[in-house]
PDB file of C-alpha atoms in Angstrom:
ATOM      1  CA  UNK G   1       0.546  45.439  18.875  1.00 83.00           C
ATOM      2  CA  UNK G   2      -0.244  41.920  17.606  1.00 85.00           C
ATOM      3  CA  UNK G   3      -3.636  42.163  19.284  1.00 91.00           C
ATOM      4  CA  UNK G   4      -4.422  45.329  17.307  1.00 91.00           C
ATOM      5  CA  UNK G   5      -3.501  43.635  14.026  1.00 89.00           C
ATOM      6  CA  UNK G   6      -5.997  40.847  14.730  1.00 86.00           C
ATOM      7  CA  UNK G   7      -8.704  43.382  15.616  1.00 90.00           C
ATOM      8  CA  UNK G   8      -8.180  45.257  12.353  1.00 89.00           C
ATOM      9  CA  UNK G   9      -8.146  42.028  10.329  1.00 83.00           C
ATOM     10  CA  UNK G  10     -11.419  40.815  11.896  1.00 86.00           C
ATOM     11  CA  UNK G  11     -13.051  44.211  11.297  1.00 87.00           C
ATOM     12  CA  UNK G  12     -12.098  44.081   7.597  1.00 83.00           C
ATOM     13  CA  UNK G  13     -13.335  40.473   7.336  1.00 82.00           C
ATOM     14  CA  UNK G  14     -16.728  41.479   8.790  1.00 86.00           C
ATOM     15  CA  UNK G  15     -17.167  44.362   6.344  1.00 88.00           C
ATOM     16  CA  UNK G  16     -16.504  42.392   3.152  1.00 83.00           C
ATOM     17  CA  UNK G  17     -18.010  38.973   3.817  1.00 84.00           C
ATOM     18  CA  UNK G  18     -18.324  37.769   0.213  1.00 87.00           C
ATOM     19  CA  UNK G  19     -14.812  38.891  -0.721  1.00 85.00           C
ATOM     20  CA  UNK G  20     -13.484  37.214   2.457  1.00 84.00           C
ATOM     21  CA  UNK G  21     -15.283  33.965   1.607  1.00 86.00           C
ATOM     22  CA  UNK G  22     -13.883  33.872  -1.933  1.00 90.00           C
ATOM     23  CA  UNK G  23     -10.341  34.641  -0.728  1.00 87.00           C
ATOM     24  CA  UNK G  24     -10.358  32.045   2.052  1.00 87.00           C
ATOM     25  CA  UNK G  25     -11.967  29.411  -0.168  1.00 91.00           C
ATOM     26  CA  UNK G  26      -9.436  30.040  -2.943  1.00 93.00           C
ATOM     27  CA  UNK G  27      -6.481  29.860  -0.586  1.00 94.00           C
ATOM     28  CA  UNK G  28      -7.684  26.669   1.145  1.00 95.00           C
ATOM     29  CA  UNK G  29      -8.623  24.985  -2.151  1.00 95.00           C
ATOM     30  CA  UNK G  30      -5.220  25.814  -3.663  1.00 96.00           C
ATOM     31  CA  UNK G  31      -3.378  24.482  -0.621  1.00 96.00           C
ATOM     32  CA  UNK G  32      -5.465  21.282  -0.674  1.00 97.00           C
ATOM     33  CA  UNK G  33      -4.711  20.651  -4.354  1.00 97.00           C
ATOM     34  CA  UNK G  34      -0.994  21.281  -3.817  1.00 97.00           C
ATOM     35  CA  UNK G  35      -0.916  18.931  -0.815  1.00 97.00           C
ATOM     36  CA  UNK G  36      -2.702  16.111  -2.671  1.00 96.00           C
ATOM     37  CA  UNK G  37      -0.539  16.580  -5.766  1.00 95.00           C
ATOM     38  CA  UNK G  38       2.656  16.517  -3.693  1.00 94.00           C
ATOM     39  CA  UNK G  39       1.569  13.346  -1.875  1.00 90.00           C
ATOM     40  CA  UNK G  40       0.664  11.666  -5.188  1.00 90.00           C
ATOM     41  CA  UNK G  41       4.004  12.515  -6.792  1.00 89.00           C
ATOM     42  CA  UNK G  42       5.874  11.346  -3.698  1.00 84.00           C
ATOM     43  CA  UNK G  43       4.027   8.022  -3.757  1.00 79.00           C
ATOM     44  CA  UNK G  44       4.552   7.403  -7.486  1.00 77.00           C
ATOM     45  CA  UNK G  45       8.120   8.634  -7.878  1.00 77.00           C
ATOM     46  CA  UNK G  46       9.598   8.145  -4.413  1.00 72.00           C
ATOM     47  CA  UNK G  47      11.493   5.028  -3.431  1.00 69.00           C
ATOM     48  CA  UNK G  48      10.121   4.732   0.061  1.00 71.00           C
ATOM     49  CA  UNK G  49      10.550   1.923   2.557  1.00 68.00           C
ATOM     50  CA  UNK G  50      10.030  -1.016   2.014  1.00 70.00           C
ATOM     51  CA  UNK G  51       9.385  -0.725  -1.740  1.00 70.00           C
ATOM     52  CA  UNK G  52      12.720   0.836  -2.715  1.00 73.00           C
ATOM     53  CA  UNK G  53      13.024  -1.088  -5.996  1.00 73.00           C
ATOM     54  CA  UNK G  54       9.682   0.005  -7.465  1.00 72.00           C
ATOM     55  CA  UNK G  55      11.226   1.172 -10.740  1.00 73.00           C
ATOM     56  CA  UNK G  56      12.526  -2.385 -11.320  1.00 77.00           C
ATOM     57  CA  UNK G  57       9.293  -4.136 -10.300  1.00 80.00           C
ATOM     58  CA  UNK G  58       6.386  -5.610 -12.222  1.00 81.00           C
ATOM     59  CA  UNK G  59       3.161  -6.408 -10.367  1.00 82.00           C
ATOM     60  CA  UNK G  60       0.841  -9.151 -11.610  1.00 83.00           C
ATOM     61  CA  UNK G  61      -2.449  -8.393  -9.908  1.00 84.00           C
ATOM     62  CA  UNK G  62      -5.106  -9.660 -12.307  1.00 87.00           C
ATOM     63  CA  UNK G  63      -5.426 -12.312 -15.007  1.00 87.00           C
ATOM     64  CA  UNK G  64      -8.032 -12.231 -17.751  1.00 90.00           C
ATOM     65  CA  UNK G  65      -9.073 -14.997 -20.113  1.00 88.00           C
ATOM     66  CA  UNK G  66     -11.227 -14.187 -23.122  1.00 90.00           C
ATOM     67  CA  UNK G  67     -13.035 -16.579 -25.409  1.00 88.00           C
ATOM     68  CA  UNK G  68     -15.470 -16.104 -28.287  1.00 89.00           C
ATOM     69  CA  UNK G  69     -18.514 -15.657 -26.106  1.00 90.00           C
ATOM     70  CA  UNK G  70     -17.200 -15.426 -22.563  1.00 91.00           C
ATOM     71  CA  UNK G  71     -14.607 -13.845 -20.343  1.00 91.00           C
ATOM     72  CA  UNK G  72     -13.143 -14.771 -16.954  1.00 90.00           C
ATOM     73  CA  UNK G  73     -10.882 -12.669 -14.731  1.00 89.00           C
ATOM     74  CA  UNK G  74      -9.465 -12.739 -11.236  1.00 88.00           C
ATOM     75  CA  UNK G  75      -6.307 -12.707  -9.188  1.00 85.00           C
ATOM     76  CA  UNK G  76      -3.464 -15.051 -10.113  1.00 85.00           C
ATOM     77  CA  UNK G  77      -3.061 -18.202  -8.042  1.00 83.00           C
ATOM     78  CA  UNK G  78       0.125 -19.192  -6.277  1.00 82.00           C
ATOM     79  CA  UNK G  79       0.453 -22.138  -8.663  1.00 84.00           C
ATOM     80  CA  UNK G  80       0.335 -19.863 -11.726  1.00 85.00           C
ATOM     81  CA  UNK G  81       2.887 -17.424 -10.334  1.00 84.00           C
ATOM     82  CA  UNK G  82       5.193 -20.169  -9.083  1.00 82.00           C
ATOM     83  CA  UNK G  83       5.194 -22.293 -12.246  1.00 85.00           C
ATOM     84  CA  UNK G  84       4.914 -19.752 -15.074  1.00 85.00           C
ATOM     85  CA  UNK G  85       6.774 -16.679 -13.837  1.00 83.00           C
ATOM     86  CA  UNK G  86       9.819 -18.627 -12.626  1.00 80.00           C
ATOM     87  CA  UNK G  87      10.494 -19.704 -16.224  1.00 82.00           C
ATOM     88  CA  UNK G  88      10.910 -16.097 -17.410  1.00 82.00           C
ATOM     89  CA  UNK G  89      14.475 -15.136 -18.306  1.00 83.00           C
ATOM     90  CA  UNK G  90      14.429 -11.430 -17.360  1.00 81.00           C
ATOM     91  CA  UNK G  91      13.514 -11.310 -13.633  1.00 82.00           C
ATOM     92  CA  UNK G  92      16.328 -11.278 -11.105  1.00 83.00           C
ATOM     93  CA  UNK G  93      14.022 -12.458  -8.333  1.00 84.00           C
ATOM     94  CA  UNK G  94      10.300 -13.236  -8.078  1.00 84.00           C
ATOM     95  CA  UNK G  95       8.355 -12.373  -4.940  1.00 84.00           C
ATOM     96  CA  UNK G  96       4.887 -13.829  -4.428  1.00 84.00           C
ATOM     97  CA  UNK G  97       2.420 -12.696  -1.784  1.00 82.00           C
ATOM     98  CA  UNK G  98      -1.266 -13.118  -1.084  1.00 80.00           C
ATOM     99  CA  UNK G  99      -3.704 -10.361  -0.259  1.00 79.00           C
ATOM    100  CA  UNK G 100      -3.805  -9.124   3.300  1.00 80.00           C
ATOM    101  CA  UNK G 101      -6.273 -10.844   5.625  1.00 85.00           C
ATOM    102  CA  UNK G 102      -7.240 -10.156   9.182  1.00 87.00           C
ATOM    103  CA  UNK G 103      -8.234 -12.127  12.233  1.00 89.00           C
ATOM    104  CA  UNK G 104      -8.604 -11.669  15.960  1.00 91.00           C
ATOM    105  CA  UNK G 105      -6.614 -13.535  18.559  1.00 88.00           C
ATOM    106  CA  UNK G 106      -6.608 -13.465  22.333  1.00 91.00           C
ATOM    107  CA  UNK G 107      -3.483 -13.240  24.492  1.00 88.00           C
ATOM    108  CA  UNK G 108      -3.926 -13.101  28.276  1.00 91.00           C
ATOM    109  CA  UNK G 109      -7.660 -12.401  27.795  1.00 91.00           C
ATOM    110  CA  UNK G 110      -6.912  -9.357  25.616  1.00 93.00           C
ATOM    111  CA  UNK G 111      -8.189  -9.143  22.049  1.00 92.00           C
ATOM    112  CA  UNK G 112      -5.531  -8.405  19.426  1.00 88.00           C
ATOM    113  CA  UNK G 113      -6.343  -7.715  15.766  1.00 89.00           C
ATOM    114  CA  UNK G 114      -3.768  -9.341  13.480  1.00 85.00           C
ATOM    115  CA  UNK G 115      -3.253  -8.730   9.763  1.00 85.00           C
ATOM    116  CA  UNK G 116      -1.291 -11.340   7.817  1.00 82.00           C
ATOM    117  CA  UNK G 117      -0.332 -12.351   4.292  1.00 81.00           C
ATOM    118  CA  UNK G 118       1.342 -15.414   2.841  1.00 80.00           C
ATOM    119  CA  UNK G 119       4.620 -14.980   0.957  1.00 80.00           C
ATOM    120  CA  UNK G 120       7.434 -16.966  -0.579  1.00 80.00           C
ATOM    121  CA  UNK G 121      11.024 -16.713   0.684  1.00 77.00           C
ATOM    122  CA  UNK G 122      12.107 -14.283  -2.070  1.00 80.00           C
ATOM    123  CA  UNK G 123       9.504 -11.733  -0.934  1.00 81.00           C
ATOM    124  CA  UNK G 124      11.745 -10.667   1.942  1.00 79.00           C
ATOM    125  CA  UNK G 125      14.720 -10.146  -0.384  1.00 78.00           C
ATOM    126  CA  UNK G 126      12.829  -8.099  -2.960  1.00 81.00           C
ATOM    127  CA  UNK G 127      11.124  -5.870  -0.396  1.00 80.00           C
ATOM    128  CA  UNK G 128      13.810  -4.794   2.031  1.00 77.00           C
ATOM    129  CA  UNK G 129      12.035  -4.958   5.377  1.00 76.00           C
ATOM    130  CA  UNK G 130      13.888  -3.962   8.535  1.00 76.00           C
ATOM    131  CA  UNK G 131      12.770  -6.346  11.280  1.00 74.00           C
ATOM    132  CA  UNK G 132      12.370  -4.871  14.748  1.00 77.00           C
ATOM    133  CA  UNK G 133      11.791  -8.302  16.246  1.00 76.00           C
ATOM    134  CA  UNK G 134      11.883 -11.852  14.914  1.00 73.00           C
ATOM    135  CA  UNK G 135      13.266 -13.062  11.603  1.00 71.00           C
ATOM    136  CA  UNK G 136      12.274 -14.554   8.275  1.00 72.00           C
ATOM    137  CA  UNK G 137      11.413 -18.250   8.410  1.00 64.00           C
ATOM    138  CA  UNK G 138      13.881 -20.535   6.657  1.00 61.00           C
ATOM    139  CA  UNK G 139      12.923 -22.190   3.353  1.00 52.00           C
ATOM    140  CA  UNK G 140      12.384 -25.636   4.885  1.00 45.00           C
ATOM    141  CA  UNK G 141      10.100 -24.287   7.603  1.00 46.00           C
ATOM    142  CA  UNK G 142       7.458 -23.045   5.173  1.00 48.00           C
ATOM    143  CA  UNK G 143       5.595 -24.910   2.440  1.00 49.00           C
ATOM    144  CA  UNK G 144       2.786 -23.491   0.324  1.00 46.00           C
ATOM    145  CA  UNK G 145      -0.182 -25.415  -0.997  1.00 43.00           C
ATOM    146  CA  UNK G 146      -3.134 -24.087  -2.948  1.00 39.00           C
ATOM    147  CA  UNK G 147      -6.449 -25.423  -1.621  1.00 39.00           C
ATOM    148  CA  UNK G 148      -9.657 -25.529  -3.651  1.00 36.00           C
ATOM    149  CA  UNK G 149     -10.756 -22.141  -2.277  1.00 35.00           C
ATOM    150  CA  UNK G 150      -7.820 -20.386  -3.923  1.00 37.00           C
ATOM    151  CA  UNK G 151      -6.065 -18.987  -0.845  1.00 37.00           C
ATOM    152  CA  UNK G 152      -2.532 -20.024   0.014  1.00 37.00           C
ATOM    153  CA  UNK G 153      -2.117 -22.131   3.128  1.00 34.00           C
ATOM    154  CA  UNK G 154       1.020 -21.987   5.227  1.00 36.00           C
ATOM    155  CA  UNK G 155       1.884 -25.108   7.132  1.00 33.00           C
ATOM    156  CA  UNK G 156       4.920 -25.929   9.225  1.00 35.00           C
ATOM    157  CA  UNK G 157       5.441 -29.624   8.414  1.00 37.00           C
ATOM    158  CA  UNK G 158       3.911 -30.326   4.991  1.00 34.00           C
TER     159      UNK G 158
END
């Protein structure tokens, strides 16, 4: 019986090709728009792991300096975030992190791609990560310095 239904449906689709194209295109386009819209709303409104406190967060991603005849913009340095945002009265906690970088390493002659970012100790409190393995380094184990290139350097015994 199900086989007959498919035969009839294919016969009707072959007879009215233009109508079939418009119907299938409309249905697939509508479903695509609904799927993208749902994903967008879930990302903006949802409090998903690990960023559960998004509604209480402020992100400083770019700084801009304007003069009479010139303008300069770029990402904030660790020094700026550490010295000027810590003096604000409103924040409960201030998390600082660098952009994600990648490198390759070799363990037992096998190549492993590693992505890393530098953070301060408060980063792990603000974003509630659940560690599968390992732990957060203690405050005395990590020290940040800002080299001339602008990227944060993590060193064990600074």
